[in-house]
Tab-separated table of C-alpha atoms in Angstrom:
chain	number	residue	atom	x	y	z
F	295	MET	CA	0.000	0.000	0.000
F	296	GLY	CA	1.226	3.465	-0.820
F	297	ARG	CA	2.009	5.825	2.008
F	298	THR	CA	-0.248	8.911	2.287
F	299	LYS	CA	1.678	12.040	1.497
F	300	ALA	CA	1.916	14.461	4.418
F	301	PRO	CA	0.387	17.861	3.739
F	302	SER	CA	2.651	20.864	3.303
F	303	PRO	CA	2.991	23.273	6.284
F	304	GLU	CA	0.563	25.661	4.563
F	305	GLY	CA	-1.871	22.806	3.912
F	306	ALA	CA	-1.612	21.616	7.531
F	307	THR	CA	-2.400	25.120	8.743
F	308	ASP	CA	-5.475	25.261	6.514
F	309	ILE	CA	-6.685	21.906	7.864
F	310	ILE	CA	-6.288	23.104	11.457
F	311	LEU	CA	-8.071	26.397	10.791
F	312	GLU	CA	-10.973	24.550	9.169
F	313	SER	CA	-11.227	22.084	12.066
F	314	ILE	CA	-11.286	24.376	15.101
F	315	SER	CA	-14.525	25.712	16.586
F	316	ASP	CA	-13.256	29.303	16.904
F	317	GLY	CA	-13.895	31.717	14.064
F	318	VAL	CA	-10.706	33.048	12.448
F	319	PHE	CA	-10.301	35.758	9.835
F	320	THR	CA	-7.527	38.021	8.582
F	321	VAL	CA	-7.523	41.547	7.155
F	322	ASP	CA	-5.062	43.602	5.174
F	323	HIS	CA	-4.036	47.216	5.834
F	324	GLU	CA	-7.196	48.437	4.102
F	325	TRP	CA	-9.367	46.445	6.526
F	326	ARG	CA	-10.558	44.061	3.810
F	327	ILE	CA	-11.001	40.425	4.792
F	328	THR	CA	-8.384	38.138	3.188
F	329	SER	CA	-9.326	34.797	4.801
F	330	PHE	CA	-12.373	33.436	6.592
F	331	ASN	CA	-12.543	29.934	8.112
F	332	ARG	CA	-15.468	27.494	8.398
F	333	ALA	CA	-16.324	28.409	12.024
F	334	ALA	CA	-16.436	32.095	11.058
F	335	GLU	CA	-19.013	31.186	8.396
F	336	GLU	CA	-21.129	29.262	10.928
F	337	ILE	CA	-21.037	31.924	13.642
F	338	THR	CA	-21.772	34.865	11.341
F	339	GLY	CA	-24.010	33.012	8.898
F	340	ILE	CA	-22.082	34.617	6.026
F	341	PRO	CA	-20.466	32.380	3.341
F	342	ARG	CA	-16.724	32.731	2.820
F	343	GLN	CA	-17.042	33.906	-0.759
F	344	GLU	CA	-19.273	36.774	0.388
F	345	ALA	CA	-16.990	37.792	3.259
F	346	ILE	CA	-13.595	37.818	1.508
F	347	GLY	CA	-12.807	41.172	-0.032
F	348	ARG	CA	-15.345	43.103	2.079
F	349	TYR	CA	-14.521	45.512	4.890
F	350	CYS	CA	-14.554	43.676	8.237
F	351	TRP	CA	-17.140	46.052	9.769
F	352	GLU	CA	-19.556	45.267	6.943
F	353	VAL	CA	-19.422	41.582	7.860
F	354	PHE	CA	-19.398	41.712	11.662
F	355	ARG	CA	-21.381	44.860	12.548
F	356	SER	CA	-19.983	44.729	16.082
F	357	ASN	CA	-20.323	47.349	18.814
F	358	MET	CA	-16.515	47.227	18.902
F	359	CYS	CA	-16.403	48.490	15.296
F	360	GLU	CA	-18.081	51.713	16.420
F	361	GLY	CA	-15.555	52.493	19.141
F	362	ASP	CA	-12.671	50.620	20.672
F	363	CYS	CA	-11.734	48.018	18.020
F	364	ALA	CA	-9.241	45.452	19.341
F	365	LEU	CA	-8.031	44.660	15.806
F	366	ARG	CA	-7.394	48.354	15.120
F	367	ARG	CA	-5.318	48.621	18.302
F	368	THR	CA	-3.370	45.522	17.264
F	369	MET	CA	-2.601	46.975	13.842
F	370	LYS	CA	-1.632	50.324	15.351
F	371	GLU	CA	0.506	49.069	18.239
F	372	GLY	CA	1.785	45.856	16.665
F	373	ARG	CA	0.871	43.660	19.649
F	374	SER	CA	-1.739	41.095	20.610
F	375	PHE	CA	-4.862	41.609	22.693
F	376	VAL	CA	-6.607	38.727	24.449
F	377	SER	CA	-10.186	38.120	25.549
F	378	SER	CA	-12.160	41.261	24.754
F	379	SER	CA	-15.906	40.774	25.145
F	380	THR	CA	-18.192	42.212	22.506
F	381	TYR	CA	-20.986	41.125	20.164
F	382	ILE	CA	-21.675	40.859	16.446
F	383	ILE	CA	-24.872	40.940	14.384
F	384	ASN	CA	-25.208	37.766	12.310
F	385	SER	CA	-26.906	37.337	8.924
F	386	ASP	CA	-30.272	36.776	10.662
F	387	ARG	CA	-29.856	40.147	12.432
F	388	LYS	CA	-29.430	38.399	15.771
F	389	ARG	CA	-27.001	39.706	18.364
F	390	ILE	CA	-24.288	37.107	19.106
F	391	PRO	CA	-22.042	37.599	22.184
F	392	ILE	CA	-18.413	36.750	21.387
F	393	ASN	CA	-14.985	36.715	22.996
F	394	VAL	CA	-12.238	38.183	20.808
F	395	SER	CA	-8.442	37.822	20.609
F	396	THR	CA	-6.318	39.679	18.044
F	397	ALA	CA	-2.723	39.540	16.821
F	398	PRO	CA	-0.656	41.173	14.084
F	399	LEU	CA	-0.158	39.145	10.885
F	400	ARG	CA	3.570	39.210	9.989
F	401	ASN	CA	5.680	37.850	7.156
F	402	GLU	CA	9.013	36.038	7.583
F	403	ALA	CA	10.846	39.360	7.779
F	404	GLY	CA	8.604	40.520	10.652
F	405	ASP	CA	6.738	43.118	8.609
F	406	ILE	CA	3.059	43.559	9.524
F	407	LEU	CA	0.881	42.472	6.601
F	408	GLY	CA	-2.410	42.928	8.406
F	409	GLY	CA	-4.200	41.471	11.411
F	410	VAL	CA	-5.740	38.187	12.501
F	411	GLU	CA	-8.705	37.848	14.831
F	412	THR	CA	-10.109	34.762	16.523
F	413	PHE	CA	-13.552	34.867	18.079
F	414	ARG	CA	-15.684	32.439	20.057
F	415	ASP	CA	-19.466	32.259	20.217
F	416	ASN	CA	-20.445	32.863	23.862
F	417	THR	CA	-24.191	32.428	23.376
F	418	LEU	CA	-24.395	29.314	25.582
F	419	VAL	CA	-22.252	30.911	28.285
F	420	GLU	CA	-24.464	34.010	28.294
F	421	GLU	CA	-27.631	31.887	28.478
F	422	LEU	CA	-26.248	29.970	31.466
F	423	ARG	CA	-25.212	33.227	33.079
F	424	ARG	CA	-28.668	34.739	32.575
F	425	GLU	CA	-30.245	31.575	33.993
F	426	LEU	CA	-28.058	31.836	37.086
F	427	HIS	CA	-28.742	35.567	37.472
F	428	GLY	CA	-32.452	34.872	36.929
F	429	THR	CA	-32.467	33.255	40.378
F	430	PHE	CA	-31.638	36.684	41.779
F	431	ARG	CA	-33.733	38.806	39.414
F	432	GLN	CA	-37.244	40.204	39.270
F	433	GLY	CA	-37.773	42.523	36.321
F	434	ASP	CA	-34.912	45.039	36.352
F	435	MET	CA	-34.188	44.369	40.039
F	436	VAL	CA	-31.339	42.072	41.066
F	437	SER	CA	-30.557	40.809	44.565
F	438	ARG	CA	-29.299	37.748	46.397
F	439	SER	CA	-29.940	39.127	49.899
F	440	SER	CA	-32.398	37.238	52.072
F	441	LEU	CA	-34.347	40.482	52.690
F	442	MET	CA	-34.983	41.021	48.979
F	443	GLN	CA	-35.500	37.324	48.228
F	444	ARG	CA	-38.436	37.317	50.672
F	445	ILE	CA	-39.956	40.229	48.753
F	446	PHE	CA	-39.287	38.563	45.386
F	447	SER	CA	-41.021	35.394	46.576
F	448	VAL	CA	-44.376	37.147	47.162
F	449	LEU	CA	-44.308	39.600	44.240
F	450	PRO	CA	-46.324	37.357	41.861
F	451	GLN	CA	-49.176	37.063	44.388
F	452	ILE	CA	-49.126	40.810	45.096
F	453	ALA	CA	-49.109	41.563	41.361
F	454	GLU	CA	-52.094	39.300	40.681
F	455	SER	CA	-54.192	40.763	43.514
F	456	ASP	CA	-54.879	44.128	41.753
F	457	SER	CA	-54.985	45.779	45.208
F	458	SER	CA	-53.363	49.120	46.006
F	459	VAL	CA	-49.753	48.775	47.157
F	460	LEU	CA	-47.676	51.132	49.286
F	461	ILE	CA	-43.950	50.887	48.506
F	462	GLU	CA	-41.729	52.391	51.186
F	463	GLY	CA	-37.975	52.860	51.190
F	464	GLU	CA	-35.208	55.411	51.309
F	465	THR	CA	-34.359	57.520	48.274
F	466	GLY	CA	-32.621	55.445	45.617
F	467	THR	CA	-33.737	51.989	46.797
F	468	GLY	CA	-35.629	51.268	43.564
F	469	LYS	CA	-39.254	52.025	44.423
F	470	GLU	CA	-40.216	52.862	40.830
F	471	LEU	CA	-38.476	49.697	39.586
F	472	MET	CA	-40.500	47.717	42.121
F	473	ALA	CA	-43.718	49.354	40.891
F	474	LYS	CA	-42.820	48.584	37.269
F	475	CYS	CA	-42.064	44.992	38.251
F	476	LEU	CA	-45.501	44.648	39.888
F	477	HIS	CA	-47.123	46.035	36.743
F	478	ASP	CA	-45.180	43.686	34.453
F	479	LEU	CA	-46.173	40.662	36.558
F	480	SER	CA	-49.850	41.633	36.638
F	481	SER	CA	-52.712	41.016	34.221
F	482	ARG	CA	-52.407	44.713	33.249
F	483	ARG	CA	-48.913	44.207	31.788
F	484	ASP	CA	-50.068	44.989	28.224
F	485	GLN	CA	-51.693	48.264	29.308
F	486	PRO	CA	-49.955	51.585	30.174
F	487	PHE	CA	-47.695	52.094	33.195
F	488	VAL	CA	-47.591	55.771	34.205
F	489	ALA	CA	-45.501	57.290	37.014
F	490	ILE	CA	-45.714	60.817	38.416
F	491	ASN	CA	-43.636	62.455	41.156
F	492	CYS	CA	-46.217	64.086	43.414
F	493	GLY	CA	-43.566	65.939	45.416
F	494	ALA	CA	-42.254	67.844	42.397
F	495	LEU	CA	-45.468	69.779	41.648
F	496	PRO	CA	-47.682	72.232	43.556
F	497	ASP	CA	-51.291	71.199	44.209
F	498	THR	CA	-52.890	73.060	41.298
F	499	LEU	CA	-50.425	71.756	38.734
F	500	LEU	CA	-50.484	68.243	40.195
F	501	GLU	CA	-54.294	68.213	39.972
F	502	SER	CA	-54.271	69.242	36.313
F	503	GLU	CA	-51.541	66.689	35.515
F	504	LEU	CA	-53.399	63.820	37.197
F	505	PHE	CA	-57.015	64.671	36.318
F	506	GLY	CA	-56.536	66.690	33.126
F	507	TYR	CA	-58.522	69.787	32.220
F	508	LYS	CA	-61.119	71.129	29.807
F	509	ALA	CA	-60.638	74.005	27.381
F	510	GLY	CA	-61.175	77.322	29.161
F	511	ALA	CA	-60.496	75.920	32.637
F	512	PHE	CA	-57.800	78.563	33.104
F	513	THR	CA	-55.862	81.099	31.057
F	514	GLY	CA	-53.947	79.284	28.338
F	515	ALA	CA	-56.149	76.156	28.376
F	516	VAL	CA	-57.136	76.379	24.713
F	517	ARG	CA	-57.981	72.695	24.293
F	518	ASP	CA	-58.889	69.651	26.384
F	519	LYS	CA	-55.952	67.788	27.864
F	520	PRO	CA	-56.267	64.286	29.348
F	521	GLY	CA	-54.543	63.669	32.694
F	522	TYR	CA	-52.368	60.793	33.836
F	523	PHE	CA	-55.363	58.870	35.194
F	524	SER	CA	-56.942	58.893	31.724
F	525	LEU	CA	-53.648	57.919	30.087
F	526	ALA	CA	-53.249	55.016	32.541
F	527	ASP	CA	-56.805	53.718	32.056
F	528	GLY	CA	-56.720	49.913	32.066
F	529	GLY	CA	-53.163	49.923	33.395
F	530	THR	CA	-51.236	51.063	36.454
F	531	ILE	CA	-50.368	54.471	37.884
F	532	LEU	CA	-47.566	55.098	40.382
F	533	LEU	CA	-47.998	58.073	42.711
F	534	ASP	CA	-44.379	58.591	43.741
F	535	GLU	CA	-43.518	60.600	46.888
F	536	ILE	CA	-47.158	60.600	47.952
F	537	GLY	CA	-46.074	61.704	51.419
F	538	GLU	CA	-45.280	65.153	49.999
F	539	THR	CA	-48.904	65.905	49.023
F	540	THR	CA	-51.052	68.315	51.048
F	541	PRO	CA	-54.124	67.219	53.053
F	542	ALA	CA	-56.330	69.252	50.669
F	543	PHE	CA	-55.094	67.294	47.670
F	544	GLN	CA	-55.303	64.010	49.580
F	545	VAL	CA	-59.083	64.481	49.831
F	546	LYS	CA	-59.379	64.587	46.024
F	547	LEU	CA	-57.111	61.581	45.680
F	548	LEU	CA	-59.168	59.621	48.188
F	549	ARG	CA	-62.281	60.043	46.023
F	550	VAL	CA	-60.499	58.433	43.069
F	551	LEU	CA	-59.506	55.413	45.162
F	552	GLU	CA	-62.971	55.008	46.690
F	553	GLU	CA	-65.189	55.701	43.676
F	554	ARG	CA	-62.837	55.088	40.734
F	555	GLU	CA	-63.866	58.371	39.171
F	556	PHE	CA	-62.513	61.912	38.916
F	557	GLN	CA	-63.501	65.326	37.609
F	558	PRO	CA	-61.151	67.166	35.199
F	559	LEU	CA	-60.436	70.816	35.957
F	560	GLY	CA	-63.150	72.943	34.378
F	561	GLY	CA	-65.320	69.898	33.733
F	562	VAL	CA	-68.883	69.321	34.951
F	563	ALA	CA	-69.132	65.551	34.490
F	564	ARG	CA	-67.151	62.906	36.317
F	565	GLU	CA	-65.138	60.356	34.362
F	566	ARG	CA	-64.825	56.687	35.291
F	567	VAL	CA	-61.385	55.109	35.323
F	568	ASN	CA	-60.130	51.533	35.614
F	569	VAL	CA	-56.630	51.848	36.982
F	570	ARG	CA	-54.529	50.139	39.631
F	571	ILE	CA	-52.938	52.612	42.030
F	572	LEU	CA	-49.476	52.091	43.482
F	573	ALA	CA	-47.976	54.631	45.875
F	574	ALA	CA	-44.378	55.161	46.924
F	575	THR	CA	-42.713	57.245	49.607
F	576	ASN	CA	-39.412	57.678	51.421
F	577	ARG	CA	-41.239	58.897	54.521
F	578	ASP	CA	-42.865	57.019	57.412
F	579	LEU	CA	-46.549	57.483	56.551
F	580	ALA	CA	-47.766	55.720	59.687
F	581	ALA	CA	-45.882	58.254	61.835
F	582	MET	CA	-47.249	61.077	59.672
F	583	VAL	CA	-50.782	59.789	60.297
F	584	ASP	CA	-50.169	59.879	64.061
F	585	GLN	CA	-48.887	63.449	63.671
F	586	GLU	CA	-51.969	64.325	61.560
F	587	ALA	CA	-49.699	65.238	58.644
F	588	PHE	CA	-51.285	62.595	56.405
F	589	ARG	CA	-54.933	61.595	56.166
F	590	ARG	CA	-55.683	58.368	58.006
F	591	ASP	CA	-58.452	57.306	55.579
F	592	LEU	CA	-56.178	57.741	52.555
F	593	PHE	CA	-53.384	55.851	54.318
F	594	TYR	CA	-55.673	52.863	54.850
F	595	ARG	CA	-56.776	52.986	51.211
F	596	ILE	CA	-53.262	52.869	49.761
F	597	ASN	CA	-51.823	50.567	52.430
F	598	ILE	CA	-53.694	47.391	51.426
F	599	VAL	CA	-50.334	45.734	50.789
F	600	ARG	CA	-47.085	47.252	52.056
F	601	VAL	CA	-43.645	46.562	50.582
F	602	VAL	CA	-40.597	47.963	52.385
F	603	LEU	CA	-37.369	48.063	50.356
F	604	PRO	CA	-34.247	47.762	52.543
F	605	PRO	CA	-31.420	50.288	52.112
F	606	LEU	CA	-28.247	49.099	50.379
F	607	ARG	CA	-26.250	49.236	53.631
F	608	GLN	CA	-28.473	46.382	54.897
F	609	ARG	CA	-27.887	44.246	51.793
F	610	LYS	CA	-24.199	44.772	51.035
F	611	GLU	CA	-23.904	41.215	49.732
F	612	ASP	CA	-25.753	42.593	46.684
F	613	ILE	CA	-23.025	45.105	45.799
F	614	PRO	CA	-20.916	42.707	43.628
F	615	LEU	CA	-24.072	41.535	41.821
F	616	LEU	CA	-25.275	45.099	41.261
F	617	VAL	CA	-21.834	46.193	40.055
F	618	ASP	CA	-21.853	43.419	37.416
F	619	HIS	CA	-25.423	44.356	36.475
F	620	PHE	CA	-24.568	48.039	35.961
F	621	ILE	CA	-21.365	47.255	34.059
F	622	ASP	CA	-23.302	44.999	31.668
F	623	LYS	CA	-26.018	47.640	31.288
F	624	ILE	CA	-23.651	50.546	30.559
F	625	ASN	CA	-21.516	48.404	28.235
F	626	ARG	CA	-24.626	47.794	26.122
F	627	LEU	CA	-25.842	51.392	26.227
F	628	ARG	CA	-22.484	52.980	25.395
F	629	SER	CA	-20.971	50.233	23.218
F	630	LYS	CA	-18.017	49.813	25.567
F	631	ALA	CA	-16.051	46.733	26.615
F	632	VAL	CA	-15.320	47.178	30.333
F	633	SER	CA	-14.461	43.730	31.715
F	634	GLY	CA	-15.317	44.247	35.386
F	635	MET	CA	-13.975	45.706	38.617
F	636	GLU	CA	-10.645	45.071	40.299
F	637	PRO	CA	-10.846	43.540	43.826
F	638	ALA	CA	-9.365	46.645	45.500
F	639	ALA	CA	-11.999	48.873	43.881
F	640	LEU	CA	-14.770	46.472	44.899
F	641	GLN	CA	-13.442	46.522	48.477
F	642	ARG	CA	-13.761	50.296	48.531
F	643	LEU	CA	-17.359	50.062	47.296
F	644	MET	CA	-18.143	47.454	49.949
F	645	ALA	CA	-16.863	49.820	52.660
F	646	HIS	CA	-19.177	52.700	51.674
F	647	ASP	CA	-22.570	53.201	53.377
F	648	TYR	CA	-24.533	54.585	50.372
F	649	PRO	CA	-26.846	57.305	51.688
F	650	GLY	CA	-28.135	57.483	48.089
F	651	ASN	CA	-28.517	53.682	47.936
F	652	ILE	CA	-28.617	51.846	44.584
F	653	ARG	CA	-28.956	55.065	42.583
F	654	GLU	CA	-25.709	56.292	44.180
F	655	LEU	CA	-23.938	53.019	43.328
F	656	GLU	CA	-25.072	53.275	39.700
F	657	ASN	CA	-23.790	56.863	39.541
F	658	ILE	CA	-20.414	55.692	40.865
F	659	ILE	CA	-20.200	53.054	38.123
F	660	GLU	CA	-21.179	55.636	35.477
F	661	HIS	CA	-18.404	57.916	36.799
F	662	ALA	CA	-15.934	55.034	36.462
F	663	PHE	CA	-17.012	54.457	32.846
F	664	VAL	CA	-16.096	58.056	31.994
F	665	LEU	CA	-12.491	57.344	33.033
F	666	CYS	CA	-12.301	53.671	32.031
F	667	ALA	CA	-12.980	52.935	28.366
F	668	GLN	CA	-11.931	49.279	28.496
F	669	GLY	CA	-10.418	46.624	30.732
F	670	TRP	CA	-10.938	46.658	34.489
F	671	ILE	CA	-12.235	49.457	36.712
F	672	GLY	CA	-9.603	50.291	39.314
F	673	LEU	CA	-9.330	52.535	42.366
F	674	HIS	CA	-8.200	55.486	40.238
F	675	HIS	CA	-11.457	55.312	38.256
F	676	LEU	CA	-13.679	55.780	41.347
F	677	PRO	CA	-14.952	59.184	42.586
F	678	PRO	CA	-12.506	60.948	44.946
F	679	PHE	CA	-15.022	61.192	47.809
F	680	LEU	CA	-14.795	57.423	48.306
F	681	GLU	CA	-11.132	57.780	49.325
F	682	THR	CA	-11.900	59.826	52.425
F	683	LYS	CA	-15.466	58.913	53.332
F	684	GLN	CA	-15.313	55.434	54.829
F	685	PRO	CA	-17.745	55.488	57.794
F	686	HIS	CA	-17.292	51.993	59.190
F	687	HIS	CA	-13.961	50.915	57.704
F	688	PRO	CA	-11.267	53.622	58.025
F	689	GLN	CA	-8.757	51.125	56.661
F	690	PRO	CA	-9.469	49.237	53.419
F	691	LEU	CA	-10.788	45.726	53.982
F	692	ALA	CA	-8.201	43.027	53.501
F	693	ALA	CA	-8.801	40.802	50.487
F	694	SER	CA	-9.116	37.809	52.807
F	695	SER	CA	-11.776	39.647	54.857
F	696	LEU	CA	-13.787	40.422	51.716
F	697	ARG	CA	-13.511	36.835	50.531
F	698	THR	CA	-14.667	35.618	53.958
F	699	ARG	CA	-17.738	37.870	53.803
F	700	GLN	CA	-18.607	36.698	50.336
F	701	GLN	CA	-18.128	33.040	51.294
F	702	ASN	CA	-20.252	33.460	54.428
F	703	ALA	CA	-23.041	35.034	52.378
F	704	GLU	CA	-22.803	32.232	49.805
F	705	ALA	CA	-22.786	29.552	52.516
F	706	GLU	CA	-25.855	31.102	54.146
F	707	ALA	CA	-27.735	31.181	50.828
F	708	ILE	CA	-26.883	27.524	50.124
F	709	HIS	CA	-27.805	26.408	53.645
F	710	ASP	CA	-31.155	28.236	53.509
F	711	ALA	CA	-31.958	26.661	50.123
F	712	LEU	CA	-31.148	23.199	51.472
F	713	VAL	CA	-33.357	23.708	54.533
F	714	ARG	CA	-36.257	24.979	52.387
F	715	ASN	CA	-35.944	21.879	50.200
F	716	HIS	CA	-35.547	19.434	53.128
F	717	TYR	CA	-31.912	18.812	52.086
F	718	ASN	CA	-32.903	17.595	48.629
F	719	ARG	CA	-29.660	18.441	46.817
F	720	LEU	CA	-31.155	18.509	43.312
F	721	ALA	CA	-34.085	20.750	44.334
F	722	ALA	CA	-31.740	23.105	46.208
F	723	ALA	CA	-29.409	23.300	43.202
F	724	ARG	CA	-32.353	24.171	40.933
F	725	GLU	CA	-33.510	26.908	43.312
F	726	LEU	CA	-29.991	28.360	43.415
F	727	GLY	CA	-29.728	28.264	39.621
F	728	MET	CA	-26.733	25.938	39.481
F	729	HIS	CA	-25.946	22.392	38.378
F	730	LYS	CA	-26.009	19.688	41.052
F	731	SER	CA	-22.284	18.989	40.579
F	732	THR	CA	-21.564	22.708	41.112
F	733	LEU	CA	-23.524	22.576	44.367
F	734	PHE	CA	-21.472	19.579	45.560
F	735	ARG	CA	-18.221	21.421	44.806
F	736	LYS	CA	-19.395	24.453	46.773
F	737	LEU	CA	-20.532	22.283	49.692
F	738	LYS	CA	-17.055	20.793	49.867
F	739	LYS	CA	-15.292	24.148	49.449
F	740	LEU	CA	-17.449	25.865	52.099
F	741	HIS	CA	-17.292	22.851	54.479
F	742	ILE	CA	-21.079	22.522	54.686
F	743	GLU	CA	-22.050	19.170	56.212
F	744	LEU	CA	-25.288	17.467	55.185
F	745	PRO	CA	-27.428	14.834	56.905
F	746	ALA	CA	-27.067	11.265	55.647
F	747	THR	CA	-30.539	11.197	54.109
F	748	ASP	CA	-31.460	13.077	50.975
F	749	GLY	CA	-34.703	15.048	50.990
F	750	ARG	CA	-36.189	12.671	48.434
F	751	THR	CA	-36.235	9.731	50.854
F	752	PRO	CA	-38.291	9.520	54.091
F	753	PRO	CA	-36.330	9.126	57.321
F	754	ARG	CA	-36.051	5.637	58.765
F	755	SER	CA	-38.240	4.800	61.704
């Protein structure tokens, strides 16, 4: 039998490039694609013959093309870049998350002929990540704290009830997000959600904004204008900062809750409305009732169900999760590729008390994005006030101390899930959003001991 001839070095390279699962392509100095392997065809959905000769941005349509292109930096600086996260738009106009590495393409003399980029489809990784984060998510709210998990667990029932809900919490705790979440979980989800800040307007203007007015009701009212109650008909209205309203206005608001009707300014007939009313405040309404600063009858009408959002200083285990959430959000909005936050910077955030709560944390991350276009957010990217204002930790937390806190929080979450599921490992793993084998590894790492019986089997008599 004749011996099979070994392929040439160039042929062997072609075979390897066609066999790997990563997409690979090369460009020349004019940014035109010169080669395009099989995996690149599969990931992008674009045949090789259509890709070669075209500009790379015409093929990939990535957010990186619009700003910080790793391949452009490689060509400019003559060095490699590894593991930049971005996305492309495939031939079906679907957004595909990818991980990118780039390197200069050189000839034997070392001259740069162009650039080569390898990219990996991260769709499965992103789906698994979203599934895991889904355990800690309700709408646009994310949390792994036990305080918030208790609230998350009853939200579907509260949403279905159609009763008025009073949402209390300090400024910046996410009261409007909670209201939107209740609306999205309710049967009114396909109808309007309208929010108005009652504390930002005087009584007369607030009345016209909520109830609307008829032409001629006052100087300048040349035509009828519907109010927020009319616009929210069939849906949900959020009366934010309701504690700032005057007793005189509260009387008019009470009529809407009791009779489901209102009278526009300058109108003679009452209008019926089908709307669910949610109210929010950063004040203690019960104390205001005792001080006769808020009407008792209105308080009872809006306080059918009460949800109290804890301040961020009481749920600091959520800070790493929220930081990741805001980084992902701002990366998408601003087409950036920030990878995450360095441990020292995260330690500084963990040491802060957040009088402005989650809104303050988001502002800090936005500030960091102004100074950090790519890579990792470090201490020098954080606002200066964090350097001096450390209420409870004058010295930065040691890395080991931070790790211990995180491990304790993780161990508590796992233990609570096991107890709720009667130590059924599979059920606990599902609740925590992880594979059973991952749960076993964490049990071993965190030294959590389990009873001999699994929750699926009854105890022996």
